[in-house]
Coordinates of C-alpha atoms and ligand atoms in Angstrom, one line a residue:
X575 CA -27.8 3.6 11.4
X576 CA -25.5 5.4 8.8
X577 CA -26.6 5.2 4.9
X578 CA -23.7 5.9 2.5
X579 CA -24.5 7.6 -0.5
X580 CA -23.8 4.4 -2.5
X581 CA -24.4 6.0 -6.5
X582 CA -22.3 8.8 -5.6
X583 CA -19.6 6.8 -4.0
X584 CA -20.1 4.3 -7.4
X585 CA -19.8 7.1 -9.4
X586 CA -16.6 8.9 -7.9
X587 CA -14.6 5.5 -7.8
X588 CA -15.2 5.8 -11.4
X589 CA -14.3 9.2 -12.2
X590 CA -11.5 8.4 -10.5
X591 CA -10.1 5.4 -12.2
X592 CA -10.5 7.4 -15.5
X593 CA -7.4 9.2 -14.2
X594 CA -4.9 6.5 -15.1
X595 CA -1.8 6.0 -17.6
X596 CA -3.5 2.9 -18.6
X597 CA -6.9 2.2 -20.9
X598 CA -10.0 1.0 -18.8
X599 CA -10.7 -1.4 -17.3
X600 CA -6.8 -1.1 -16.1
X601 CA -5.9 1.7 -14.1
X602 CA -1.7 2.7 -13.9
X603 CA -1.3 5.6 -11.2
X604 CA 2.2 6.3 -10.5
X605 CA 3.3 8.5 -7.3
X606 CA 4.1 11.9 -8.9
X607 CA 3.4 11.6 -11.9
X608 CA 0.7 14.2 -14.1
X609 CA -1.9 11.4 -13.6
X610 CA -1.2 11.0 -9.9
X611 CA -1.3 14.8 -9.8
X612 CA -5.0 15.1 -11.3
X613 CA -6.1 12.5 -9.0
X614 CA -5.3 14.3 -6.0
X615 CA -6.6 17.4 -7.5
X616 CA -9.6 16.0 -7.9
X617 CA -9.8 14.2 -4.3
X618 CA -9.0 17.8 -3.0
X619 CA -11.8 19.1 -4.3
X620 CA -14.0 16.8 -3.0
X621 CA -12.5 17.0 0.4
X622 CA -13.1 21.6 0.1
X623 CA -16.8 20.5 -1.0
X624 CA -17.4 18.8 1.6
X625 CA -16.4 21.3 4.3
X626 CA -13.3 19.7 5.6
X627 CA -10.2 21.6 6.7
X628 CA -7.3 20.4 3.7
X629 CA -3.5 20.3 4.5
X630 CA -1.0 18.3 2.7
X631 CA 2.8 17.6 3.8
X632 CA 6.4 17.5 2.2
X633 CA 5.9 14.0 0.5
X634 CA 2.3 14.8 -0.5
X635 CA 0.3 12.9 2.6
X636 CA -2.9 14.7 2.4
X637 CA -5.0 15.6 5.4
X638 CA -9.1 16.5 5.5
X639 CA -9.8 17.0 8.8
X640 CA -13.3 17.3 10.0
X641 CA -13.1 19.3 13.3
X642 CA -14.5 17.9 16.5
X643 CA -15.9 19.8 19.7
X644 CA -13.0 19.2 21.1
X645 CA -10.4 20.1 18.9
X646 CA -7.5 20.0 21.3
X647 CA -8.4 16.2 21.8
X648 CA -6.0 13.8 19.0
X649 CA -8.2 13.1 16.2
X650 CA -9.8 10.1 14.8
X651 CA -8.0 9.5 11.7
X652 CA -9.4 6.8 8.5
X653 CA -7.2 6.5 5.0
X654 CA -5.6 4.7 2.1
X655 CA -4.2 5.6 -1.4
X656 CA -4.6 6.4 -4.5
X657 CA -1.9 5.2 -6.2
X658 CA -2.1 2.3 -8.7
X659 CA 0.9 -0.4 -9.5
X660 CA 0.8 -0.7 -13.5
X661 CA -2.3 -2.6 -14.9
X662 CA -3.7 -2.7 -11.5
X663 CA -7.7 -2.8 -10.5
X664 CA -10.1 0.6 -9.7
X665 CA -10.5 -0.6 -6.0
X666 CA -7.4 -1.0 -4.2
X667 CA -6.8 1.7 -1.8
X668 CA -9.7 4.5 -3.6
X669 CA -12.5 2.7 -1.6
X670 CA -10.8 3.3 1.8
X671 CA -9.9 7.0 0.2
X672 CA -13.2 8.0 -1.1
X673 CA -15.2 5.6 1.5
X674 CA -13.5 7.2 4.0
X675 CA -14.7 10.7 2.8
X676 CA -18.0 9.0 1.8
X677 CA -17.9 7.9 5.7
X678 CA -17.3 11.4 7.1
X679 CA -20.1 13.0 5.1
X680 CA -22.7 10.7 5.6
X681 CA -21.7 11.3 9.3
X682 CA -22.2 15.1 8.8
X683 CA -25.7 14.1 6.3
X684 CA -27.3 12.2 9.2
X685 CA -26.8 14.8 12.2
X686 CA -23.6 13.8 13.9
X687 CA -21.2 16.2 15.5
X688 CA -18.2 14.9 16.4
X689 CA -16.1 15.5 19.6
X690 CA -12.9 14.6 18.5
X691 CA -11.6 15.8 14.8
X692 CA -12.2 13.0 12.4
X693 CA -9.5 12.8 9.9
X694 CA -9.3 11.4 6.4
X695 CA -5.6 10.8 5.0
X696 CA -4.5 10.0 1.7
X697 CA -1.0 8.3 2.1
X698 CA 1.6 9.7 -0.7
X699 CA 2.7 6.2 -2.8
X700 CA 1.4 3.6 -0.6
X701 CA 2.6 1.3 -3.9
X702 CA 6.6 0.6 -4.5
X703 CA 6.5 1.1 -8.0
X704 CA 8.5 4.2 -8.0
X705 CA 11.0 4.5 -5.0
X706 CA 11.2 0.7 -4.2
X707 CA 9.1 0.7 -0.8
X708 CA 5.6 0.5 0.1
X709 CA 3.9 2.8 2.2
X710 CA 6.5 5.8 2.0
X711 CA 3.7 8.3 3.4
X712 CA 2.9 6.7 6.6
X713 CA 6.8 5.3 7.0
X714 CA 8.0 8.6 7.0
X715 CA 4.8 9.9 9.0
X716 CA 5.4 7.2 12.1
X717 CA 9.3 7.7 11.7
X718 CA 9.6 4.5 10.2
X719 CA 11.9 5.9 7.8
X720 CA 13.5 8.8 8.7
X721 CA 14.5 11.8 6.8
X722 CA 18.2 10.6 5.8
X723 CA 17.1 7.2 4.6
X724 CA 14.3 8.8 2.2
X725 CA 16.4 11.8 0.8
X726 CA 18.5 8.7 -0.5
X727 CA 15.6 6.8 -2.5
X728 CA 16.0 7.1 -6.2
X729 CA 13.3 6.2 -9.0
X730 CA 14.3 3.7 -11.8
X731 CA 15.2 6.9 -13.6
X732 CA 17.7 8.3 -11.0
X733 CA 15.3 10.9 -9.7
X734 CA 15.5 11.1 -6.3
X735 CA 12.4 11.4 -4.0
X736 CA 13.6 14.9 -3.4
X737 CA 13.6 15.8 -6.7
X738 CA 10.5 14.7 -8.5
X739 CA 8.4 15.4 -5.0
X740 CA 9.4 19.1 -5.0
X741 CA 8.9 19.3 -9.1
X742 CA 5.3 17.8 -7.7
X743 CA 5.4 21.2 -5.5
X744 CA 5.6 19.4 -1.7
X745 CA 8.2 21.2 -0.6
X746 CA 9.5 21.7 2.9
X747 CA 11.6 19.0 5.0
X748 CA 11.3 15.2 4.9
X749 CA 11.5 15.7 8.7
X750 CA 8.5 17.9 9.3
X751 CA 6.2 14.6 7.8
X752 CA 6.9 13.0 11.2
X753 CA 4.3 13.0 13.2
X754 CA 4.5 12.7 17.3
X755 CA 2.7 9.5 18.7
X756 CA -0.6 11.1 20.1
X757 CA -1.7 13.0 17.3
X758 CA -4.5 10.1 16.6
X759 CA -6.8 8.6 19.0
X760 CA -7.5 5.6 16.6
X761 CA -6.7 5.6 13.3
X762 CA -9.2 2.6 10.9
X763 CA -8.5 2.1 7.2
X764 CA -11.3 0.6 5.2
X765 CA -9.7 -1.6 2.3
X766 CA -10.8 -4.5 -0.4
X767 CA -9.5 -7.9 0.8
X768 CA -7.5 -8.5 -2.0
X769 CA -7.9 -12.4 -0.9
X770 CA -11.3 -14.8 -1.3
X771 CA -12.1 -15.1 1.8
X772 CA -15.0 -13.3 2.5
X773 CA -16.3 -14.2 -0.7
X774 CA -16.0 -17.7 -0.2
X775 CA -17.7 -17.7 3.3
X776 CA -20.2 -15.4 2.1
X777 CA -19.3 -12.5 5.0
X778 CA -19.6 -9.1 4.0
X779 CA -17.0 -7.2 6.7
X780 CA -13.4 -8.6 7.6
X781 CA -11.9 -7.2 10.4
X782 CA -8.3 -7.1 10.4
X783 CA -6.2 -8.2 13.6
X784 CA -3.2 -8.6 12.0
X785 CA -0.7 -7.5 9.0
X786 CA 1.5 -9.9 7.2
X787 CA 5.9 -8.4 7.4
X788 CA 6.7 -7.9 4.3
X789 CA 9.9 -7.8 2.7
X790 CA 11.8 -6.3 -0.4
X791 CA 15.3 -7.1 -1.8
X792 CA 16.9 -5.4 -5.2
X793 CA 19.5 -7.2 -6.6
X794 CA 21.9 -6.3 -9.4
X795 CA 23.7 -8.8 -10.9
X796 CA 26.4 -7.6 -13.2
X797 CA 27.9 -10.2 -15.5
X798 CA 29.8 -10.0 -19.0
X799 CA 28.0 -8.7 -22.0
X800 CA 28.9 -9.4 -26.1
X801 CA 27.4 -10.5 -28.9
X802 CA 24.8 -13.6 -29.0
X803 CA 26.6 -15.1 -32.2
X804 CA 29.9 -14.5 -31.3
X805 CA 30.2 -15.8 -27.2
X806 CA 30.3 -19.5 -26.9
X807 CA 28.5 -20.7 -24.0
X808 CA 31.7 -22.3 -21.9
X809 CA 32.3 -18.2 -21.6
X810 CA 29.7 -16.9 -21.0
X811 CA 28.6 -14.9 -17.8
X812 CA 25.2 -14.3 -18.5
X813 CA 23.6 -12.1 -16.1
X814 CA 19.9 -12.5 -16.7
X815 CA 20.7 -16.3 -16.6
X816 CA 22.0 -15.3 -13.6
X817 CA 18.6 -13.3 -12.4
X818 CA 16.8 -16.8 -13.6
X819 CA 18.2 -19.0 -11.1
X820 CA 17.6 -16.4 -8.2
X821 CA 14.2 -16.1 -8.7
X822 CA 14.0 -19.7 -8.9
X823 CA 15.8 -19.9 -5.9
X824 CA 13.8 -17.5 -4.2
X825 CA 10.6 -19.6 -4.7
X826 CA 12.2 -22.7 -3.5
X827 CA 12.6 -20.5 0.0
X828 CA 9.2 -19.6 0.2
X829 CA 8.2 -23.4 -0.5
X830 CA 10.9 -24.6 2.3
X831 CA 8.8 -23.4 5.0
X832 CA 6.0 -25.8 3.9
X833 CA 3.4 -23.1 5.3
X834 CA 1.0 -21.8 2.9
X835 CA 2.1 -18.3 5.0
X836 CA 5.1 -17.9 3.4
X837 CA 5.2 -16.3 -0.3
X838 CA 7.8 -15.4 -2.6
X839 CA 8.2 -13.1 -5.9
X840 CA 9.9 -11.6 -8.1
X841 CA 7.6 -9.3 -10.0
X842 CA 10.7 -7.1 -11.5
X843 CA 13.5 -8.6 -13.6
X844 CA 15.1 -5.8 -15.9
X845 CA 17.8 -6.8 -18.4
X846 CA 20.6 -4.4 -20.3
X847 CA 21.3 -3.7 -22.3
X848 CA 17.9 -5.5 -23.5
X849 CA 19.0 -6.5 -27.0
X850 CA 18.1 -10.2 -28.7
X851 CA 21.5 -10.2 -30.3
X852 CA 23.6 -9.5 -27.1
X853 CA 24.6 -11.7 -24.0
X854 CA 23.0 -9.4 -21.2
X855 CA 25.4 -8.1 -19.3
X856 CA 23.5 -6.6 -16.2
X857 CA 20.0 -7.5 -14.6
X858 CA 17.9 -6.2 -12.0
X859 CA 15.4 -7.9 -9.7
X860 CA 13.1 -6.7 -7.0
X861 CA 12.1 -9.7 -4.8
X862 CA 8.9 -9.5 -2.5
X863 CA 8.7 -11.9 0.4
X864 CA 6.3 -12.0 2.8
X865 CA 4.8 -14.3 6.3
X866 CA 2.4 -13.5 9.5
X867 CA 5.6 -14.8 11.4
X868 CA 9.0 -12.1 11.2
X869 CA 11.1 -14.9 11.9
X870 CA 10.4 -17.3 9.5
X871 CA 10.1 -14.6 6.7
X872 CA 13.5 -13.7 7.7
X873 CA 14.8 -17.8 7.3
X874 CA 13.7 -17.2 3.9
X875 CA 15.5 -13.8 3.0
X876 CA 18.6 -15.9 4.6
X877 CA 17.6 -18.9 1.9
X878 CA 17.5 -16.4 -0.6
X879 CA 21.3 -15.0 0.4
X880 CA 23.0 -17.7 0.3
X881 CA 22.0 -19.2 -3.0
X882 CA 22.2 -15.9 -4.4
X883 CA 25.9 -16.1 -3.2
X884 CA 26.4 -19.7 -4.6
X885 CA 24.5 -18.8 -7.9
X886 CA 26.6 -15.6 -8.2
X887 CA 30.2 -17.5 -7.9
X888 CA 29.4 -20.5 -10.2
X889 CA 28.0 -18.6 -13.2
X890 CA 31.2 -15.9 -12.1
X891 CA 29.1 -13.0 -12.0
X892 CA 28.7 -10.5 -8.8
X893 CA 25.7 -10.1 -7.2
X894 CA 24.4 -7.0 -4.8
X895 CA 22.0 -7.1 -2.7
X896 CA 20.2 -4.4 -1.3
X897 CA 17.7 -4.8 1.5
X898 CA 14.9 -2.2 0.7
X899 CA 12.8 -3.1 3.5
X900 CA 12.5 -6.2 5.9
X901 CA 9.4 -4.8 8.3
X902 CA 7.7 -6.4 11.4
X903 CA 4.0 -7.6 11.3
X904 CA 1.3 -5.3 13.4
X905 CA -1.4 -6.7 15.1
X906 CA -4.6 -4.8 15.5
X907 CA -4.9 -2.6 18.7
X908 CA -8.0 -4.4 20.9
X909 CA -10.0 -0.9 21.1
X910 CA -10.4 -0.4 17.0
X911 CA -11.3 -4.1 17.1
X912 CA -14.1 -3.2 19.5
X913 CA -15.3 -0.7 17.7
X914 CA -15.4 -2.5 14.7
X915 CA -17.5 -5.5 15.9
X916 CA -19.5 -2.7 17.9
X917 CA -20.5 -1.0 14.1
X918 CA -21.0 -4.5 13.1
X919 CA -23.4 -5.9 15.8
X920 CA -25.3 -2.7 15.9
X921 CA -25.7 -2.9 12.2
X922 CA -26.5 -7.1 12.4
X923 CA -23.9 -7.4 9.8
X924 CA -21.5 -10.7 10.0
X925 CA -18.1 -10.2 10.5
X926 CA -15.0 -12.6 10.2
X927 CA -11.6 -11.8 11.8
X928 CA -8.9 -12.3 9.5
X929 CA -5.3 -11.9 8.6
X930 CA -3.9 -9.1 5.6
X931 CA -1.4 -10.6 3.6
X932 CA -1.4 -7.6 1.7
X933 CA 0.5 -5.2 3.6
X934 CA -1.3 -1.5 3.8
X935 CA -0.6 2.0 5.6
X936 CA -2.0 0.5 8.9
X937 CA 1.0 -1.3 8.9
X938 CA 2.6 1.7 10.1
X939 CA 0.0 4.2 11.5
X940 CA 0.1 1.0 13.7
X941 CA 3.3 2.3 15.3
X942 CA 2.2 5.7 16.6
X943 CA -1.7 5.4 17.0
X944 CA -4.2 2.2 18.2
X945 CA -5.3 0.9 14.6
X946 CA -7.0 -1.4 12.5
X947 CA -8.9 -2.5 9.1
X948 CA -12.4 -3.1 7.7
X949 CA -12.2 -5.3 4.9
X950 CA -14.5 -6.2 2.2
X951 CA -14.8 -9.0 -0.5
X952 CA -13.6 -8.5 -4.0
X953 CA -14.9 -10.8 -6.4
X954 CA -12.7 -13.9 -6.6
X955 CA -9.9 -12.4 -4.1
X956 CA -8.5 -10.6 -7.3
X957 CA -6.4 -7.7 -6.6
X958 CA -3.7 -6.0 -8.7
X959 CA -5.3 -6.8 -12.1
X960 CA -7.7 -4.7 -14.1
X961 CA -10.5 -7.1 -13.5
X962 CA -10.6 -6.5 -9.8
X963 CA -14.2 -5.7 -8.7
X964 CA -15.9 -4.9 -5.5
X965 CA -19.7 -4.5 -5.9
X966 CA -21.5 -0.8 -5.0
X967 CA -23.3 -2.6 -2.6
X968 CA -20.4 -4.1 -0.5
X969 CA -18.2 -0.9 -0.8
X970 CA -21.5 0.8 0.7
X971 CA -22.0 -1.5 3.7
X972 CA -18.0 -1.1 4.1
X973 CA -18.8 2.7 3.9
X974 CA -21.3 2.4 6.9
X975 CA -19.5 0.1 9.3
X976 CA -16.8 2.7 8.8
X977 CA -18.5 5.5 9.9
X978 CA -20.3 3.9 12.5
X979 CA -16.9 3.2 13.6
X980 CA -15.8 6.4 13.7
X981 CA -18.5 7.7 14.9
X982 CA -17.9 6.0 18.2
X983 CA -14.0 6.0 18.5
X984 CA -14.3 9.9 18.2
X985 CA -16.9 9.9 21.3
X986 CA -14.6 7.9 23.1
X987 CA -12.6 9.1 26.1
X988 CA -13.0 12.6 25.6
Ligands
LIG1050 C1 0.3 -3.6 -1.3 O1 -0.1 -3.1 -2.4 C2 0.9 -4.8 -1.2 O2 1.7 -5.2 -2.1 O3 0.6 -5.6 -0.3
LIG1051 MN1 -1.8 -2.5 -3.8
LIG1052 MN1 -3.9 -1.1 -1.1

């Protein structure tokens, strides 16, 4: 039975949410940034002192490998991120980063050799904050995006990914992050719930069978700016007001479905020229929709298009819409699931099987290799706030169930 080393897994989690843009308790950890940079310095170290073989790619996906006896076999690969959306929590992603490494080295503590490689990943901007959509390491990595499509991403400041990844120094061609469908046996990411669940039930270990499809719009509404004394209201076209009716709009879609599934935001709304004293004359919002069934979540983004149409010719503003991402749910392949409960039983730990509404790099390495997720509760299901907490004790029995995973996905079949 594998024993994490739970005060030095504490203790890293920490020194790494001191690398952040934002005061503790909040961490802010944008892709690319010097803060993201010092992270992953200091993950990389961790990774060379713990014996591991380091590569990284073009966008900055990081790979620690841990070579098997049979290194000609596709690996065993476990992951998350690093990267925080502004004012978010410690936890989310880091414990299935540093867990993961925690996982491979109490593994390599207590005696076991591997047969095939075991890999930890660290997926380059799992978070949209920067370029718009989630999970741009493991998109590009399973061909889900594809070289074209992510040479055209821009940041809100009109870097492109191109740009600011190569001022990073990842260098080399988008195309070369692809990765061909057997390079992983199995591929497991250990992750917080980000839900109450688990907490509520009083379970310690979520296994994941499937991932909610997630979806982002931008939409720029351009309207007629002047000043706020001078325009009288019959003249106005008021593009924020606009903006305002959208996003109510967009939350009366999300309601029409009447399932508790469905959800609806819009967590960015910027206005120009941002003045009190001027009628704005241009906003921008990003709109997240989400459901655990594709074709309901894609009634909704149809909701959302046609008031956005109606909105857009009674105030007499336009309105452009640009789909950033409109993916398909994954389910969990059967043999991770297996392994998972196997770890579990073995350990006598309870597990539940559960849904992610979160969405998380599984979501892709789903497309090229069997995968799944270990969950664990966070206090209160918050996630994305500073105050989101998972306890030493549950990250450490996630820790275990993790390596006991891997331990026997990288015995199997060779
Ligand atoms: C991931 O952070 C998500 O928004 O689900
Ligand atoms: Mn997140
Ligand atoms: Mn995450």
């Amino acid at each position: 039975m594998f024993t994490p080393d739970q005060a030095r897994l504490a203790h890293e989690l920490t020194t790494l949410a001191a690398i952040s843009d934002a005061p503790p308790p909040a961490v802010t950890r944008v892709v690319f940034t010097d803060t993201d940079l010092r992270a992953r310095t200091f993950l990389k170290g961790l990774c060379v002192d713990a014996g591991l073989v380091v590569r990284e790619d073009a966008v900055g996906n990081l790979f620690a490998r841990w070579v098997g006896s049979a290194p000609d076999v596709p690996a065993v690969a476990t992951g998350s991120h690093i990267d925080a959306i502004p004012n978010a929590g410690r936890f989310d992603g880091t414990v299935g980063v540093l867990g993961g490494l925690e996982a491979l080295r109490t593994l390599a503590r207590e005696g076991f050799r591997p047969a095939r490689s075991i890999e930890l990943i660290m997926f380059t901007a799992e978070e949209p904050t920067r370029f718009g959509i989630g999970c741009l390491g493991s998109r590009l990595l399973s061909g889900a995006l594809d070289e074209s499509a992510g040479a055209r991403l821009k940041g809100p400041d009109g870097r492109s990914l191109d740009e600011v990844r190569r001022a990073a120094g990842f260098d080399g061609s988008l195309s070369s992050v692809r990765l061909p469908q057997d390079s992983y046996a199995a591929f497991v990411e250990l992750h917080i719930e980000q839900g109450p669940l688990l907490e509520q039930r009083g379970v310690p270990i979520g296994l994941v069978t499937a991932i909610a499809a997630p979806a982002g719009l931008r939409i720029v509404i351009e309207g007629e700016g002047g000043h706020a004394g001078a325009v009288l209201m019959p003249d106005r076209r008021d593009a924020f007001l606009a903006a305002a009716e959208i996003a109510l709009a967009v939350e009366a879609a999300a309601r029409s479905t009447g399932s508790a599934d469905t959800v609806g935001t819009v967590g960015v709304c910027e206005v120009f020229p941002g003045a009190v004293n001027s009628v704005p004359s241009r906003a921008r919002i990003e709109v997240d929709v989400r459901d655990i069934d594709e074709a309901r979540r894609d009634t909704v983004l149809a909701k959302i298009a046609a008031a956005t149409d109606q909105i857009a010719a009674r105030r007499r503003v336009s309105a452009t819409t640009e789909t950033l991402n409109a993916d398909p749910p994954a389910r969990s392949a059967p043999s991770i699931v297996d392994a998972v409960e196997a770890a579990c039983l073995e350990r006598g730990v309870t597990v539940d099987r559960m849904i992610s509404r979160a969405y998380h790099d599984t979501l892709f390495m789903a497309r090229i290799a069997p995968a799944g997720m270990v969950f664990i509760p966070c206090r209160g299901g918050v996630s994305h706030r500073p105050d989101e907490h998972a306890s030493p004790e549950a990250i450490a029995l996630g820790t275990a169930v993790l390596a006991g995973t891997l331990a026997r996905l990288s015995r199997a079949g060779t």
